[in-house]
Structures are given as structure tokens and as C-alpha cells.
PDB file of C-alpha atoms in Angstrom:
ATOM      1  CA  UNK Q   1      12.140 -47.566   4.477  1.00  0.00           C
ATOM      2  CA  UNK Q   2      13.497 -46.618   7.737  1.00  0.00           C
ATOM      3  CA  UNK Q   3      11.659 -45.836  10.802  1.00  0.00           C
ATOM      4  CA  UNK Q   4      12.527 -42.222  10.733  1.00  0.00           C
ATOM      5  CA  UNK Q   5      10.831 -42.080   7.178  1.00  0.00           C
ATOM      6  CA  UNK Q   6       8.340 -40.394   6.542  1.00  0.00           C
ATOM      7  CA  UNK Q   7       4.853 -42.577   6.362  1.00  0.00           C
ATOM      8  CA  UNK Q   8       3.366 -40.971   3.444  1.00  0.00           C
ATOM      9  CA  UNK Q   9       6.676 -41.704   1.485  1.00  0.00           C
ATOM     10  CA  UNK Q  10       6.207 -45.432   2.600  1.00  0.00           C
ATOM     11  CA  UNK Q  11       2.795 -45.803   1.409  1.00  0.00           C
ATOM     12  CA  UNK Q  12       3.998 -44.551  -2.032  1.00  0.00           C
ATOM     13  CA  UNK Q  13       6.071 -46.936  -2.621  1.00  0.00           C
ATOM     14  CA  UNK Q  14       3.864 -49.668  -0.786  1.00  0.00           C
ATOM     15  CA  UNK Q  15       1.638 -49.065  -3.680  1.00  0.00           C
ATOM     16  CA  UNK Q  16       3.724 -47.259  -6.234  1.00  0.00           C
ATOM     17  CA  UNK Q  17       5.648 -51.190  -6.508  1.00  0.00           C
ATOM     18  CA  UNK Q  18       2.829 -53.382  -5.454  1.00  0.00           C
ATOM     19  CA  UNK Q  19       4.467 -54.604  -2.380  1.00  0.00           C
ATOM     20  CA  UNK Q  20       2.973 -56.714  -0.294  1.00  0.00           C
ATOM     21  CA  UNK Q  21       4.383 -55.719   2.718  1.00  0.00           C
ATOM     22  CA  UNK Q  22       6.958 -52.876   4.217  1.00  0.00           C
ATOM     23  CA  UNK Q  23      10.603 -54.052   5.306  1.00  0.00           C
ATOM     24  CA  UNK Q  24      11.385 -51.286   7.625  1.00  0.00           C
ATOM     25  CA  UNK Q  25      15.151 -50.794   8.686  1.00  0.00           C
ATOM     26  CA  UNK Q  26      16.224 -48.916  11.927  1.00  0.00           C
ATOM     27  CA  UNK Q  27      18.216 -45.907  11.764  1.00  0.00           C
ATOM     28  CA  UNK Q  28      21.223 -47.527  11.338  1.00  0.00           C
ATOM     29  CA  UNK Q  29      19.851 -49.422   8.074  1.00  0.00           C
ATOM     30  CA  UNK Q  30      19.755 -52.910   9.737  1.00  0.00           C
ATOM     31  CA  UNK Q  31      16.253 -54.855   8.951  1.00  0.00           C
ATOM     32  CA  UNK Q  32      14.000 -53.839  11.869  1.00  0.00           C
ATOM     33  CA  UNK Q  33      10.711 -55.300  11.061  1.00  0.00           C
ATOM     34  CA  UNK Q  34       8.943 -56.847   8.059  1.00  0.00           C
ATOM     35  CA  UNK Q  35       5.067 -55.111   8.005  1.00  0.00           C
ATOM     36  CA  UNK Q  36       2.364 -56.400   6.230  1.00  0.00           C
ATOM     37  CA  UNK Q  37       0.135 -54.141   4.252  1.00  0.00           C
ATOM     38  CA  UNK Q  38      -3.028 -55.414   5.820  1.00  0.00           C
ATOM     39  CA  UNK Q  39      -1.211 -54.585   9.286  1.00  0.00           C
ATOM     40  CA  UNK Q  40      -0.906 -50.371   7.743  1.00  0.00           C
ATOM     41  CA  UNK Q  41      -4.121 -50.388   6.210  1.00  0.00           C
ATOM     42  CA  UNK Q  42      -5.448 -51.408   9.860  1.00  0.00           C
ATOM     43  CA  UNK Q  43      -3.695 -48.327  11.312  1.00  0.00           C
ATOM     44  CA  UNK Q  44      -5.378 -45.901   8.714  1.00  0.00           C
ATOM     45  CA  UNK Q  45      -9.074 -47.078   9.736  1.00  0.00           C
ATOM     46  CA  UNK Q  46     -10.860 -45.194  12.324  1.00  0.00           C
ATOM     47  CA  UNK Q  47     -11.017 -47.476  15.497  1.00  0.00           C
ATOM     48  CA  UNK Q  48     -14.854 -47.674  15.238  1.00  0.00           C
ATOM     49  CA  UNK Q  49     -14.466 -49.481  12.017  1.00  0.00           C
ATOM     50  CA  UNK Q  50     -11.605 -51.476  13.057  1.00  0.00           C
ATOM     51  CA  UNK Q  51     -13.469 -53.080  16.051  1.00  0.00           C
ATOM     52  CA  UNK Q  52     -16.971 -52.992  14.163  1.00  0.00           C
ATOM     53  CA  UNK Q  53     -16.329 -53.825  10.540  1.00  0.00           C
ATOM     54  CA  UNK Q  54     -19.837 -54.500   9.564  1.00  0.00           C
ATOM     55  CA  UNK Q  55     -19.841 -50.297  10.628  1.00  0.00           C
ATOM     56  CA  UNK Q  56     -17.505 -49.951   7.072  1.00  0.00           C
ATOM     57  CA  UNK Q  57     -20.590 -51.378   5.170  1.00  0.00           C
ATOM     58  CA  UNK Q  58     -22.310 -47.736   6.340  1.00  0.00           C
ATOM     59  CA  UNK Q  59     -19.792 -45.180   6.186  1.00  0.00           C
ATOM     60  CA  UNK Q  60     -20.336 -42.699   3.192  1.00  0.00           C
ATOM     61  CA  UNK Q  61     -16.773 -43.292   0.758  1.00  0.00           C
ATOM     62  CA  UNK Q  62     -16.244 -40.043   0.321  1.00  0.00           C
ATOM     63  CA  UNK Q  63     -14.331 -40.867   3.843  1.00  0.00           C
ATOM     64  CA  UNK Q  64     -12.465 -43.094   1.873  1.00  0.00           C
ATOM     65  CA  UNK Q  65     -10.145 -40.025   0.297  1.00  0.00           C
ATOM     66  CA  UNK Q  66      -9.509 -38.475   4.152  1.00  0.00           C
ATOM     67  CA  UNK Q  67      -8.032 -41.611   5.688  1.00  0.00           C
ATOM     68  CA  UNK Q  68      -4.158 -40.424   3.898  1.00  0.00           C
ATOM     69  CA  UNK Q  69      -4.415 -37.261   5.983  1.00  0.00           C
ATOM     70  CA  UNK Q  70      -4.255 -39.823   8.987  1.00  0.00           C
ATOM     71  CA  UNK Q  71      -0.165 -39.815   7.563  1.00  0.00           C
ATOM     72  CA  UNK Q  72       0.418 -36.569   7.342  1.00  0.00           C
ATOM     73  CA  UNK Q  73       3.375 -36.055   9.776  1.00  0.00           C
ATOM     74  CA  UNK Q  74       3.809 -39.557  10.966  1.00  0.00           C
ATOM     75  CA  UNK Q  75       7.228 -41.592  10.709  1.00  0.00           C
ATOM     76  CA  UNK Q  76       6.908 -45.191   9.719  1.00  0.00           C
ATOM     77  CA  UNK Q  77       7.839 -46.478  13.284  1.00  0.00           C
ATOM     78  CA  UNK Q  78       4.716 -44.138  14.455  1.00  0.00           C
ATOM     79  CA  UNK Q  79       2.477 -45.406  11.585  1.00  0.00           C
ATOM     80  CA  UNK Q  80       3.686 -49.111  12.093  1.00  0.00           C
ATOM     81  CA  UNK Q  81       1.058 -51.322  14.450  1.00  0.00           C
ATOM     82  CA  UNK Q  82       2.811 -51.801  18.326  1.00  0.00           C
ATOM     83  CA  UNK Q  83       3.427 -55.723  16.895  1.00  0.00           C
ATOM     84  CA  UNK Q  84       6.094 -55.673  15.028  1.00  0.00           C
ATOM     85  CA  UNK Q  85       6.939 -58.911  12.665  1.00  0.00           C
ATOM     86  CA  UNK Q  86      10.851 -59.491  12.862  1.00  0.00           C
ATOM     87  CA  UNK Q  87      11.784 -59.802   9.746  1.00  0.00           C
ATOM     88  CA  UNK Q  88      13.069 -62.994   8.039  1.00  0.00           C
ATOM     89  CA  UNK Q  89      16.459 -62.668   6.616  1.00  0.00           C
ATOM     90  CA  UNK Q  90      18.462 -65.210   4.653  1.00  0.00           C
ATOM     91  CA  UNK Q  91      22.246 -64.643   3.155  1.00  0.00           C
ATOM     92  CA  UNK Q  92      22.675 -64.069  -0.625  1.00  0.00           C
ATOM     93  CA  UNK Q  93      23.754 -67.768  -1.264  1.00  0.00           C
ATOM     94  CA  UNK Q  94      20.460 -69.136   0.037  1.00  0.00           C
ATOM     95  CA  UNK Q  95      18.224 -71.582  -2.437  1.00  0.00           C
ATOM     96  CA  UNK Q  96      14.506 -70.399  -3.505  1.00  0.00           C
ATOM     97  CA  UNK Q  97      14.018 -73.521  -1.556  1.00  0.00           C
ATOM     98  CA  UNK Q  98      15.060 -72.468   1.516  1.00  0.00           C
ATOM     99  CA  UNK Q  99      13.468 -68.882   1.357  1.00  0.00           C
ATOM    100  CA  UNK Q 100      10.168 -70.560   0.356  1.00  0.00           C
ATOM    101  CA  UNK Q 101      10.564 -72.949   3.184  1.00  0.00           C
ATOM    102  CA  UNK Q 102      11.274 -69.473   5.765  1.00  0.00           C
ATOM    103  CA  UNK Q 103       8.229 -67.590   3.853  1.00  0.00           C
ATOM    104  CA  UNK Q 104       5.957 -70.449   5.040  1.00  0.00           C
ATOM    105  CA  UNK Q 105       7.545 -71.113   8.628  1.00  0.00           C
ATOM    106  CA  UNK Q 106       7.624 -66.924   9.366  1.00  0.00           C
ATOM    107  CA  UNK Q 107       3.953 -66.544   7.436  1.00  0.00           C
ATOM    108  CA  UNK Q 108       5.745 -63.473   5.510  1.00  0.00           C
ATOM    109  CA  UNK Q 109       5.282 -62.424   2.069  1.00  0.00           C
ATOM    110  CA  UNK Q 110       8.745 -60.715   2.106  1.00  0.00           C
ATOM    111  CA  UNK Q 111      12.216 -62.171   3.370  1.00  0.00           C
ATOM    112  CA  UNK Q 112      15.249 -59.815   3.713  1.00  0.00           C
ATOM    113  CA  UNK Q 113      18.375 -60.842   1.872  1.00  0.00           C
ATOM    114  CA  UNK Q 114      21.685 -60.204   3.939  1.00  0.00           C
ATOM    115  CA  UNK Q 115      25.070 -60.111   4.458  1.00  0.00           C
ATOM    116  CA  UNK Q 116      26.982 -60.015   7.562  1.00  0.00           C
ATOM    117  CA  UNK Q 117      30.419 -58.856   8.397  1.00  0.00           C
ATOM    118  CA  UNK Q 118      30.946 -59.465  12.239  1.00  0.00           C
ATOM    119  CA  UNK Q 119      28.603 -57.698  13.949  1.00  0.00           C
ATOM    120  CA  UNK Q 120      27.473 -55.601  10.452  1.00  0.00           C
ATOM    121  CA  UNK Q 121      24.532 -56.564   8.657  1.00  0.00           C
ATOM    122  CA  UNK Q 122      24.336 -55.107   5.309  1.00  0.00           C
ATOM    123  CA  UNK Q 123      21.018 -55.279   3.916  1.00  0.00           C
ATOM    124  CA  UNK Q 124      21.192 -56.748  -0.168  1.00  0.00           C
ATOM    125  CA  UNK Q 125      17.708 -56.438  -1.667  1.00  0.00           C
ATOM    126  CA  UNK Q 126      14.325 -58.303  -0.388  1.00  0.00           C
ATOM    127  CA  UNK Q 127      12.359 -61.487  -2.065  1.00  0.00           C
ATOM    128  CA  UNK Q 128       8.893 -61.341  -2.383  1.00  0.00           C
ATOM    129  CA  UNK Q 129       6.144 -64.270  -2.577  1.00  0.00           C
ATOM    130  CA  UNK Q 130       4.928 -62.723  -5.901  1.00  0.00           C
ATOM    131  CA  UNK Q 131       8.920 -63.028  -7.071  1.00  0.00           C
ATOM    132  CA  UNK Q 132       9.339 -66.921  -5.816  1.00  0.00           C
ATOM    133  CA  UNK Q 133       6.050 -68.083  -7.347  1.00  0.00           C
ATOM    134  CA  UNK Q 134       6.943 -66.547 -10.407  1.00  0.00           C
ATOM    135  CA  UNK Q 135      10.583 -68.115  -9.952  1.00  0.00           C
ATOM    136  CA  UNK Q 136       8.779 -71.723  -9.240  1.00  0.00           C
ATOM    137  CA  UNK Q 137       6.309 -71.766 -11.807  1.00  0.00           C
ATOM    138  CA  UNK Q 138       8.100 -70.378 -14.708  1.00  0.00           C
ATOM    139  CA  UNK Q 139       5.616 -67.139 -15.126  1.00  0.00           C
ATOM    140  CA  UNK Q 140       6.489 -64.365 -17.092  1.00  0.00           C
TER     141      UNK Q 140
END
């Protein structure tokens, strides 16, 4: 996603693919900033809950269905938290090793896979934690 996207669109494919967290590219399409779900669920909760969570124990759930129209009309970069993650990029020759040993250095479930040209970053695809357990333990 890009950070002129729009946020609804993001959190359909946030959940429509299980991901655990957004890479968001600028405008140009170079990686901008990895995002962690838990970081956009944050910025759907009303700030009373954020700062008071025992408050979410209380709060009727039929509240639970009008925290989307919090998206309605918002880009990524405006649903995004202030603190940005940069994203964690490795070229498209690097080992599982290495990506699990930048997953666990950056604390990011998602690493950007790159190629540069120059000054031109082209952006190849993403790896996810799910993807290099499943690489390193041989599940299905």
C-alpha cells in the first residue's frame, strides 16, 4: 500500500491475507515504513480506551462494528501512528538466515525484499515471519 491509499483498502487486505503487518511505500513506490497491525488497531480505538484499557472491559460491543467508520476517508499515511517503523529491506539474493537474523535485530514480522539500480529501489515482494517459520520448520 502506498501512503496515498486509501485506509479502508489497507485494512482489507491487512485482513483479507492475514498479514501481520502493513509495508507502506511512498508515492513514488519506494518502502516507506513497515506498520504493525497492533500499531493500526491502536489508531482505531477511541483514546479513552487506549489510555484506560481496563475501560474496554465496559464498553457495550455493539461499538465494536463503528470503529471502521473511524477509516472512512483517511489515507494510510493519515491512519498510520506518528512512529513510523523503517522498514527492513534485504536484496533478492539474501539467505532465510540472514532475513531471520534482520526480523529479530529490527523486531519486525515483515522484511521488504529489494533491488537497487543506483539511486532506484525497486520493491520485489515482502517475507513474512509466518513464511520463514514455515520455511525453517518444514510446515505445510
Amino acid at each position: 500500500m502506498t501512503t496515498d491509499d486509501d485506509a479502508i483498502d489497507a485494512a482489507s487486505m491487512l485482513t483479507g491475507q492475514s498479514l501481520p503487518a502493513l509495508l507502506v511505500l511512498d508515492p513514488d513506490g519506494q518502502p516507506h515504513a513497515i506498520v504493525p497491525g497492533s500499531q493500526l488497531i491502536q489508531q482505531l480505538l477511541p483514546a479513552y480506551i487506549a489510555e484506560d484499557p481496563l475501560l474496554a472491559g465496559v464498553v457495550d460491543e455493539r461499538n465494536d462494528a463503528d470503529l471502521a467508520e473511524h477509516l472512512t476517508g483517511l489515507t494510510v499515511a493519515e491512519w498510520a501512528p506518528r512512529h513510523l517503523y523503517p522498514p527492513p529491506m534485504v536484496g533478492p539474493d539474501a539467505r532465510p538466515m540472514e532475513v531471520a537474523a534482520l526480523m529479530t535485530r529490527t523486531h519486525s514480522p515483515l522484511v521488504a525484499v529489494i533491488e537497487r539500480d543506483g539511486p532506484q529501489v525497486t520493491l520485489l515482494g515482502t517475507v513474512t515471519a509466518a513464511r520463514l517459520m514455515q520455511h525453517f520448520i518444514g510446515a505445510p
